[in-house]
mmCIF file of C-alpha atoms and ligand atoms in Angstrom:
data_model
loop_
_atom_site.group_PDB
_atom_site.id
_atom_site.type_symbol
_atom_site.label_atom_id
_atom_site.label_comp_id
_atom_site.label_asym_id
_atom_site.label_seq_id
_atom_site.Cartn_x
_atom_site.Cartn_y
_atom_site.Cartn_z
ATOM 1 C CA MET A 131 15.264 -19.464 -11.873
ATOM 2 C CA SER A 132 11.758 -20.915 -11.406
ATOM 3 C CA ALA A 133 9.383 -20.766 -14.352
ATOM 4 C CA ALA A 134 7.615 -17.499 -15.005
ATOM 5 C CA THR A 135 4.219 -17.041 -13.455
ATOM 6 C CA GLY A 136 1.293 -15.006 -14.730
ATOM 7 C CA PRO A 137 0.241 -11.708 -13.148
ATOM 8 C CA ALA A 138 1.012 -11.382 -9.441
ATOM 9 C CA LEU A 139 -0.325 -9.098 -6.706
ATOM 10 C CA VAL A 140 2.132 -8.382 -3.887
ATOM 11 C CA THR A 141 1.036 -6.584 -0.695
ATOM 12 C CA GLY A 142 3.613 -4.688 1.335
ATOM 13 C CA ALA A 143 5.353 -4.211 -2.021
ATOM 14 C CA ALA A 144 7.179 -1.028 -1.020
ATOM 15 C CA GLY A 145 8.925 -2.663 1.955
ATOM 16 C CA GLY A 146 12.164 -4.627 2.112
ATOM 17 C CA ILE A 147 10.882 -8.176 1.559
ATOM 18 C CA GLY A 148 7.912 -7.073 -0.598
ATOM 19 C CA ALA A 149 10.159 -5.174 -3.019
ATOM 20 C CA ALA A 150 12.509 -8.163 -3.259
ATOM 21 C CA VAL A 151 9.547 -10.448 -4.007
ATOM 22 C CA CYS A 152 8.371 -8.042 -6.740
ATOM 23 C CA ARG A 153 11.852 -7.960 -8.303
ATOM 24 C CA ARG A 154 12.176 -11.736 -8.183
ATOM 25 C CA LEU A 155 8.738 -12.392 -9.731
ATOM 26 C CA ALA A 156 9.286 -9.686 -12.364
ATOM 27 C CA ASP A 157 12.691 -11.112 -13.256
ATOM 28 C CA ALA A 158 10.943 -14.467 -13.866
ATOM 29 C CA GLY A 159 8.632 -12.683 -16.313
ATOM 30 C CA ALA A 160 5.562 -12.008 -14.174
ATOM 31 C CA PRO A 161 3.663 -8.740 -14.532
ATOM 32 C CA VAL A 162 3.355 -7.370 -10.979
ATOM 33 C CA ALA A 163 0.707 -5.280 -9.193
ATOM 34 C CA LEU A 164 2.138 -3.540 -6.136
ATOM 35 C CA LEU A 165 -0.116 -2.863 -3.138
ATOM 36 C CA ASP A 166 1.154 -0.829 -0.197
ATOM 37 C CA ARG A 167 -0.437 1.722 2.119
ATOM 38 C CA ASP A 168 1.799 4.620 1.076
ATOM 39 C CA ALA A 169 0.755 5.726 -2.431
ATOM 40 C CA ASP A 170 3.995 7.616 -3.205
ATOM 41 C CA ALA A 171 6.198 4.739 -2.027
ATOM 42 C CA THR A 172 4.076 2.285 -4.026
ATOM 43 C CA GLU A 173 4.399 4.369 -7.194
ATOM 44 C CA ALA A 174 8.150 4.681 -6.633
ATOM 45 C CA ALA A 175 8.479 0.916 -6.184
ATOM 46 C CA ALA A 176 6.496 0.323 -9.406
ATOM 47 C CA ASP A 177 8.720 2.861 -11.223
ATOM 48 C CA ALA A 178 11.808 0.981 -10.001
ATOM 49 C CA LEU A 179 10.433 -2.281 -11.392
ATOM 50 C CA ARG A 180 9.550 -0.711 -14.733
ATOM 51 C CA ALA A 181 13.075 0.728 -14.881
ATOM 52 C CA ARG A 182 14.382 -2.850 -14.972
ATOM 53 C CA GLY A 183 12.063 -3.721 -17.857
ATOM 54 C CA ALA A 184 9.197 -5.239 -15.887
ATOM 55 C CA THR A 185 5.477 -4.729 -16.368
ATOM 56 C CA ALA A 186 4.349 -3.187 -13.084
ATOM 57 C CA VAL A 187 1.337 -1.267 -11.834
ATOM 58 C CA ALA A 188 0.829 0.468 -8.488
ATOM 59 C CA VAL A 189 -2.509 -0.281 -6.784
ATOM 60 C CA PRO A 190 -1.990 1.478 -3.436
ATOM 61 C CA GLY A 191 -4.260 0.681 -0.512
ATOM 62 C CA ASP A 192 -4.515 -0.241 3.135
ATOM 63 C CA VAL A 193 -4.938 -3.992 3.679
ATOM 64 C CA THR A 194 -7.004 -3.343 6.815
ATOM 65 C CA ASP A 195 -9.720 -1.798 4.602
ATOM 66 C CA ALA A 196 -11.681 -4.580 2.847
ATOM 67 C CA GLY A 197 -13.115 -2.168 0.269
ATOM 68 C CA ALA A 198 -9.673 -0.795 -0.579
ATOM 69 C CA VAL A 199 -8.305 -4.316 -1.041
ATOM 70 C CA GLU A 200 -11.207 -5.287 -3.311
ATOM 71 C CA LYS A 201 -10.635 -2.103 -5.334
ATOM 72 C CA ALA A 202 -6.882 -2.776 -5.614
ATOM 73 C CA VAL A 203 -7.472 -6.363 -6.755
ATOM 74 C CA ALA A 204 -9.957 -5.180 -9.396
ATOM 75 C CA ALA A 205 -7.506 -2.476 -10.559
ATOM 76 C CA ALA A 206 -4.689 -5.041 -10.733
ATOM 77 C CA GLU A 207 -6.787 -7.347 -12.935
ATOM 78 C CA ASP A 208 -7.983 -4.442 -15.120
ATOM 79 C CA ALA A 209 -4.348 -3.520 -15.761
ATOM 80 C CA LEU A 210 -2.680 -6.951 -15.961
ATOM 81 C CA GLY A 211 -5.422 -9.496 -16.621
ATOM 82 C CA PRO A 212 -6.470 -12.353 -14.307
ATOM 83 C CA LEU A 213 -4.066 -12.835 -11.394
ATOM 84 C CA ASP A 214 -2.171 -16.112 -10.992
ATOM 85 C CA THR A 215 -0.389 -15.248 -7.753
ATOM 86 C CA LEU A 216 -1.096 -13.429 -4.483
ATOM 87 C CA VAL A 217 1.803 -12.778 -2.122
ATOM 88 C CA ASN A 218 0.835 -11.387 1.300
ATOM 89 C CA VAL A 219 3.820 -9.466 2.633
ATOM 90 C CA ALA A 220 2.338 -6.343 4.308
ATOM 91 C CA GLY A 221 3.068 -6.414 8.017
ATOM 92 C CA VAL A 222 3.687 -4.324 11.120
ATOM 93 C CA LEU A 223 5.420 -5.045 14.389
ATOM 94 C CA HIS A 224 4.630 -3.816 17.898
ATOM 95 C CA VAL A 225 6.816 -5.020 20.739
ATOM 96 C CA ALA A 226 5.583 -5.301 24.340
ATOM 97 C CA ALA A 227 5.312 -7.872 27.100
ATOM 98 C CA VAL A 228 1.818 -9.341 27.451
ATOM 99 C CA THR A 229 1.382 -7.508 30.762
ATOM 100 C CA GLU A 230 2.068 -4.198 29.024
ATOM 101 C CA ILE A 231 0.359 -4.527 25.630
ATOM 102 C CA ASP A 232 -1.309 -1.347 24.459
ATOM 103 C CA ASP A 233 -4.843 -2.036 23.157
ATOM 104 C CA ALA A 234 -4.381 0.046 20.018
ATOM 105 C CA ASP A 235 -1.076 -1.672 19.197
ATOM 106 C CA TRP A 236 -2.646 -5.109 19.670
ATOM 107 C CA ARG A 237 -5.504 -4.219 17.329
ATOM 108 C CA HIS A 238 -3.151 -2.692 14.762
ATOM 109 C CA CYS A 239 -1.026 -5.859 14.670
ATOM 110 C CA LEU A 240 -4.061 -8.102 14.289
ATOM 111 C CA ASP A 241 -5.728 -5.739 11.767
ATOM 112 C CA VAL A 242 -2.744 -5.590 9.417
ATOM 113 C CA ASN A 243 -1.063 -8.963 9.866
ATOM 114 C CA ALA A 244 -4.129 -11.191 10.206
ATOM 115 C CA THR A 245 -7.233 -9.363 8.955
ATOM 116 C CA GLY A 246 -5.244 -7.837 6.093
ATOM 117 C CA VAL A 247 -4.198 -11.317 4.960
ATOM 118 C CA MET A 248 -7.811 -12.480 5.194
ATOM 119 C CA HIS A 249 -9.005 -9.504 3.108
ATOM 120 C CA ALA A 250 -6.525 -10.260 0.331
ATOM 121 C CA CYS A 251 -7.113 -14.048 0.493
ATOM 122 C CA ARG A 252 -10.877 -13.492 0.325
ATOM 123 C CA ALA A 253 -10.792 -11.063 -2.600
ATOM 124 C CA VAL A 254 -8.227 -12.952 -4.663
ATOM 125 C CA GLY A 255 -9.257 -16.446 -3.537
ATOM 126 C CA ALA A 256 -12.814 -15.918 -4.785
ATOM 127 C CA ARG A 257 -11.427 -15.103 -8.230
ATOM 128 C CA PHE A 258 -8.974 -18.027 -8.176
ATOM 129 C CA ALA A 259 -11.745 -20.468 -7.206
ATOM 130 C CA GLY A 260 -13.814 -19.621 -10.242
ATOM 131 C CA ARG A 261 -10.851 -20.110 -12.565
ATOM 132 C CA GLY A 262 -9.524 -23.397 -11.243
ATOM 133 C CA ARG A 263 -5.974 -22.123 -10.705
ATOM 134 C CA GLY A 264 -3.907 -19.740 -8.591
ATOM 135 C CA SER A 265 -1.256 -19.667 -5.894
ATOM 136 C CA VAL A 266 -1.158 -17.794 -2.590
ATOM 137 C CA VAL A 267 2.002 -17.312 -0.553
ATOM 138 C CA THR A 268 1.805 -15.579 2.814
ATOM 139 C CA VAL A 269 4.922 -14.186 4.453
ATOM 140 C CA ALA A 270 4.366 -14.782 8.180
ATOM 141 C CA SER A 271 7.261 -15.072 10.669
ATOM 142 C CA ASN A 272 9.093 -17.711 12.638
ATOM 143 C CA ALA A 273 7.522 -15.934 15.644
ATOM 144 C CA ALA A 274 4.244 -17.598 14.566
ATOM 145 C CA GLY A 275 5.541 -20.932 15.796
ATOM 146 C CA VAL A 276 8.062 -20.122 18.532
ATOM 147 C CA PRO A 277 7.358 -18.106 21.688
ATOM 148 C CA ARG A 278 9.370 -14.876 21.952
ATOM 149 C CA THR A 279 9.501 -12.340 24.742
ATOM 150 C CA GLY A 280 7.785 -9.064 23.816
ATOM 151 C CA MET A 281 6.243 -10.531 20.672
ATOM 152 C CA ALA A 282 2.783 -11.705 21.764
ATOM 153 C CA ALA A 283 0.751 -9.357 19.561
ATOM 154 C CA TYR A 284 2.964 -9.950 16.552
ATOM 155 C CA ALA A 285 3.189 -13.719 17.091
ATOM 156 C CA ALA A 286 -0.568 -14.050 17.571
ATOM 157 C CA SER A 287 -1.242 -12.075 14.412
ATOM 158 C CA LYS A 288 1.227 -14.147 12.398
ATOM 159 C CA ALA A 289 -0.155 -17.435 13.749
ATOM 160 C CA ALA A 290 -3.588 -16.244 12.599
ATOM 161 C CA ALA A 291 -2.188 -15.382 9.154
ATOM 162 C CA VAL A 292 -0.752 -18.889 8.863
ATOM 163 C CA ALA A 293 -4.128 -20.396 9.816
ATOM 164 C CA VAL A 294 -6.089 -18.268 7.337
ATOM 165 C CA THR A 295 -3.709 -19.193 4.528
ATOM 166 C CA ARG A 296 -3.766 -22.903 5.261
ATOM 167 C CA CYS A 297 -7.566 -22.992 5.600
ATOM 168 C CA LEU A 298 -7.896 -21.220 2.249
ATOM 169 C CA GLY A 299 -5.519 -23.771 0.735
ATOM 170 C CA LEU A 300 -7.637 -26.640 2.029
ATOM 171 C CA GLU A 301 -10.910 -25.058 0.905
ATOM 172 C CA LEU A 302 -9.661 -24.394 -2.634
ATOM 173 C CA ALA A 303 -7.357 -27.371 -3.232
ATOM 174 C CA GLY A 304 -10.117 -29.124 -5.177
ATOM 175 C CA GLN A 305 -10.255 -26.116 -7.502
ATOM 176 C CA GLY A 306 -6.576 -26.246 -8.329
ATOM 177 C CA VAL A 307 -5.533 -23.424 -5.983
ATOM 178 C CA ARG A 308 -2.439 -23.764 -3.769
ATOM 179 C CA ALA A 309 -1.659 -21.813 -0.587
ATOM 180 C CA ASN A 310 1.640 -21.882 1.308
ATOM 181 C CA VAL A 311 3.457 -19.900 3.990
ATOM 182 C CA VAL A 312 7.001 -18.618 4.275
ATOM 183 C CA CYS A 313 8.234 -17.824 7.783
ATOM 184 C CA PRO A 314 11.302 -15.600 7.775
ATOM 185 C CA GLY A 315 13.560 -15.059 10.748
ATOM 186 C CA SER A 316 15.678 -11.914 11.167
ATOM 187 C CA THR A 317 15.889 -10.302 7.726
ATOM 188 C CA ASP A 318 17.804 -7.159 6.841
ATOM 189 C CA THR A 319 14.986 -4.638 6.203
ATOM 190 C CA GLY A 320 13.537 -1.448 7.672
ATOM 191 C CA MET A 321 11.514 -3.504 10.157
ATOM 192 C CA LEU A 322 14.655 -5.113 11.608
ATOM 193 C CA SER A 323 16.528 -1.794 11.774
ATOM 194 C CA ALA A 324 13.546 -0.207 13.553
ATOM 195 C CA MET A 325 13.639 -2.964 16.197
ATOM 196 C CA GLY A 326 17.356 -2.371 16.659
ATOM 197 C CA ALA A 327 16.831 1.394 16.923
ATOM 198 C CA MET A 328 14.131 0.912 19.585
ATOM 199 C CA GLY A 329 16.416 -1.375 21.584
ATOM 200 C CA ASP A 330 14.073 -4.342 21.167
ATOM 201 C CA LEU A 331 16.752 -6.374 19.402
ATOM 202 C CA PRO A 332 20.540 -6.070 19.240
ATOM 203 C CA ALA A 333 21.348 -3.498 16.557
ATOM 204 C CA ASP A 334 24.279 -5.442 15.133
ATOM 205 C CA HIS A 335 23.957 -8.606 13.103
ATOM 206 C CA ALA A 336 26.746 -10.387 15.001
ATOM 207 C CA ALA A 337 24.694 -10.197 18.211
ATOM 208 C CA LEU A 338 21.605 -11.499 16.395
ATOM 209 C CA VAL A 339 23.652 -14.418 15.098
ATOM 210 C CA ARG A 340 24.944 -15.169 18.626
ATOM 211 C CA GLY A 341 21.450 -15.072 20.178
ATOM 212 C CA SER A 342 20.533 -14.010 23.682
ATOM 213 C CA ALA A 343 20.280 -16.284 26.725
ATOM 214 C CA GLU A 344 18.462 -13.563 28.725
ATOM 215 C CA THR A 345 15.529 -13.570 26.286
ATOM 216 C CA PHE A 346 15.755 -17.303 25.533
ATOM 217 C CA LYS A 347 16.393 -16.442 21.884
ATOM 218 C CA LEU A 348 18.562 -18.857 19.988
ATOM 219 C CA GLY A 349 21.080 -17.529 17.527
ATOM 220 C CA ILE A 350 21.167 -18.211 13.813
ATOM 221 C CA PRO A 351 22.918 -21.538 13.065
ATOM 222 C CA LEU A 352 23.756 -20.583 9.459
ATOM 223 C CA GLY A 353 25.654 -17.595 10.864
ATOM 224 C CA ARG A 354 24.047 -14.682 9.027
ATOM 225 C CA VAL A 355 20.996 -12.464 8.985
ATOM 226 C CA ALA A 356 18.853 -13.089 5.883
ATOM 227 C CA ALA A 357 18.805 -10.732 2.934
ATOM 228 C CA PRO A 358 15.291 -9.971 1.604
ATOM 229 C CA GLU A 359 16.251 -11.901 -1.545
ATOM 230 C CA ASP A 360 16.650 -15.101 0.514
ATOM 231 C CA VAL A 361 12.971 -14.892 1.424
ATOM 232 C CA ALA A 362 11.908 -13.810 -2.086
ATOM 233 C CA GLU A 363 13.565 -16.853 -3.647
ATOM 234 C CA VAL A 364 11.466 -19.283 -1.619
ATOM 235 C CA VAL A 365 8.304 -17.239 -2.220
ATOM 236 C CA ALA A 366 8.968 -17.338 -5.970
ATOM 237 C CA PHE A 367 9.470 -21.107 -5.898
ATOM 238 C CA LEU A 368 6.225 -21.707 -3.998
ATOM 239 C CA ALA A 369 4.334 -19.346 -6.322
ATOM 240 C CA SER A 370 5.637 -21.046 -9.455
ATOM 241 C CA ASP A 371 4.526 -24.157 -11.313
ATOM 242 C CA ALA A 372 7.749 -25.802 -10.097
ATOM 243 C CA ALA A 373 5.836 -26.209 -6.809
ATOM 244 C CA ARG A 374 2.640 -27.424 -8.467
ATOM 245 C CA HIS A 375 2.250 -30.331 -6.017
ATOM 246 C CA VAL A 376 3.075 -28.278 -2.901
ATOM 247 C CA THR A 377 0.260 -26.810 -0.834
ATOM 248 C CA LEU A 378 -0.574 -26.174 2.856
ATOM 249 C CA GLN A 379 3.154 -26.058 3.628
ATOM 250 C CA THR A 380 5.082 -23.688 5.865
ATOM 251 C CA VAL A 381 8.730 -23.108 4.986
ATOM 252 C CA TYR A 382 11.005 -21.461 7.564
ATOM 253 C CA VAL A 383 13.617 -19.195 5.973
ATOM 254 C CA ASP A 384 15.474 -18.310 9.169
ATOM 255 C CA GLY A 385 18.920 -19.859 8.890
ATOM 256 C CA GLY A 386 17.839 -22.558 11.350
ATOM 257 C CA ALA A 387 17.013 -20.042 14.104
ATOM 258 C CA SER A 388 13.897 -21.900 15.213
ATOM 259 C CA LEU A 389 15.513 -25.325 14.806
ATOM 260 C CA GLY A 390 13.145 -26.212 11.966
ATOM 261 C CA PRO A 391 9.812 -26.705 13.775
HETATM 262 N N1 NAD B 652 12.431 -8.183 8.612
HETATM 263 C C1 NAD B 652 12.312 -9.234 9.408
HETATM 264 O O1 NAD B 652 13.225 -9.553 10.201
HETATM 265 C C2 NAD B 652 11.065 -10.096 9.341
HETATM 266 C C3 NAD B 652 11.085 -11.319 10.022
HETATM 267 C C4 NAD B 652 9.962 -12.121 9.969
HETATM 268 C C5 NAD B 652 8.843 -11.734 9.252
HETATM 269 N N2 NAD B 652 8.843 -10.535 8.612
HETATM 270 C C6 NAD B 652 7.619 -10.167 7.880
HETATM 271 O O2 NAD B 652 7.944 -9.888 6.535
HETATM 272 C C7 NAD B 652 7.006 -8.938 6.017
HETATM 273 C C8 NAD B 652 7.762 -7.816 5.352
HETATM 274 O O3 NAD B 652 8.487 -7.123 6.332
HETATM 275 P P1 NAD B 652 9.794 -6.242 6.018
HETATM 276 O O4 NAD B 652 10.848 -6.742 6.885
HETATM 277 O O5 NAD B 652 9.979 -6.139 4.566
HETATM 278 O O6 NAD B 652 9.305 -4.860 6.660
HETATM 279 P P2 NAD B 652 9.039 -3.437 6.009
HETATM 280 O O7 NAD B 652 8.594 -2.591 7.131
HETATM 281 O O8 NAD B 652 10.213 -3.037 5.167
HETATM 282 O O9 NAD B 652 7.811 -3.722 4.993
HETATM 283 C C9 NAD B 652 6.480 -3.851 5.413
HETATM 284 C C10 NAD B 652 5.601 -3.190 4.352
HETATM 285 O O10 NAD B 652 4.237 -3.395 4.701
HETATM 286 C C11 NAD B 652 3.558 -2.189 4.413
HETATM 287 N N3 NAD B 652 2.332 -2.096 5.222
HETATM 288 C C12 NAD B 652 2.244 -1.980 6.562
HETATM 289 N N4 NAD B 652 0.973 -1.834 6.920
HETATM 290 C C13 NAD B 652 0.223 -1.876 5.790
HETATM 291 C C14 NAD B 652 -1.161 -1.769 5.531
HETATM 292 N N5 NAD B 652 -2.039 -1.578 6.522
HETATM 293 N N6 NAD B 652 -1.579 -1.846 4.241
HETATM 294 C C15 NAD B 652 -0.685 -2.014 3.235
HETATM 295 N N7 NAD B 652 0.655 -2.105 3.418
HETATM 296 C C16 NAD B 652 1.091 -2.038 4.691
HETATM 297 C C17 NAD B 652 4.530 -1.102 4.801
HETATM 298 O O11 NAD B 652 4.177 0.155 4.231
HETATM 299 C C18 NAD B 652 5.833 -1.673 4.285
HETATM 300 O O12 NAD B 652 6.096 -1.256 2.949
HETATM 301 C C19 NAD B 652 6.147 -8.500 7.191
HETATM 302 O O13 NAD B 652 4.896 -9.180 7.173
HETATM 303 C C20 NAD B 652 6.958 -8.913 8.394
HETATM 304 O O14 NAD B 652 6.165 -9.134 9.526
HETATM 305 C C21 NAD B 652 9.932 -9.706 8.627
#
């Protein structure tokens, strides 16, 4: 297991990948602040972490609201001390062909997946810069780098999240701050099940692994859908001192589905 980190703030902490990231960081000894839009779900996720012996605090908020993010970051530092790690996991998905995109859905995708990442990077990055240390990991998607039918809003928002994270990493490298990106492919969470239920993806994992010629979607060469822990493991490595010379990198955790762009 990678070395323990100091206090970490995880957005989207009540979701599938976010909760796995919180567990993984907590198991390495990091105190964790959990940010998610649903206050009850955030408290429940923090309770679950404390039940396994971790130090955890819920700082609920909506990442689209800059003031709420600033408040959550301040509350996290009041409770846990100066943050060492920010993990951007909060995300939403809207599926539609470009010719049919709903304006509100487009804005929601960009607001959460791109502007939300900027809000957290801005609030936490400003603190990191003054301290000469810190690590940011943004969970984007392999859709950020590979065209997919029905995914334009999501892919555009994730490509923007990648760009924000890498620009931050370049701006703050001289101050000892690192910023990296993890791009998952199909991962077994509520978001994937919702896509299956809406008919936007095959509901069964075997079909996801096979891929779909009609939608030009390759299968998954490693032959399985990811568990949230597969993504969390790479996030934890990039956040830790074990990756102290790694910055501005994008790691695809998709079983080879995008052929390693
Ligand atoms: N599951 C997959 O197949 C997959 C693949 C690639 C990328 N991702 C990305 O991984 C991340 C985690 O997704 P997941 O699969 O765990 O989905 P999930 O739906 O289980 O979790 C997403 C979390 O983000 C939170 N969230 C949404 N909007 C928010 C907002 N405005 N403010 C604060 N929190 C908000 C939700 O409440 C939820 O807890 C997302 O960014 C997603 O785009 C997932």
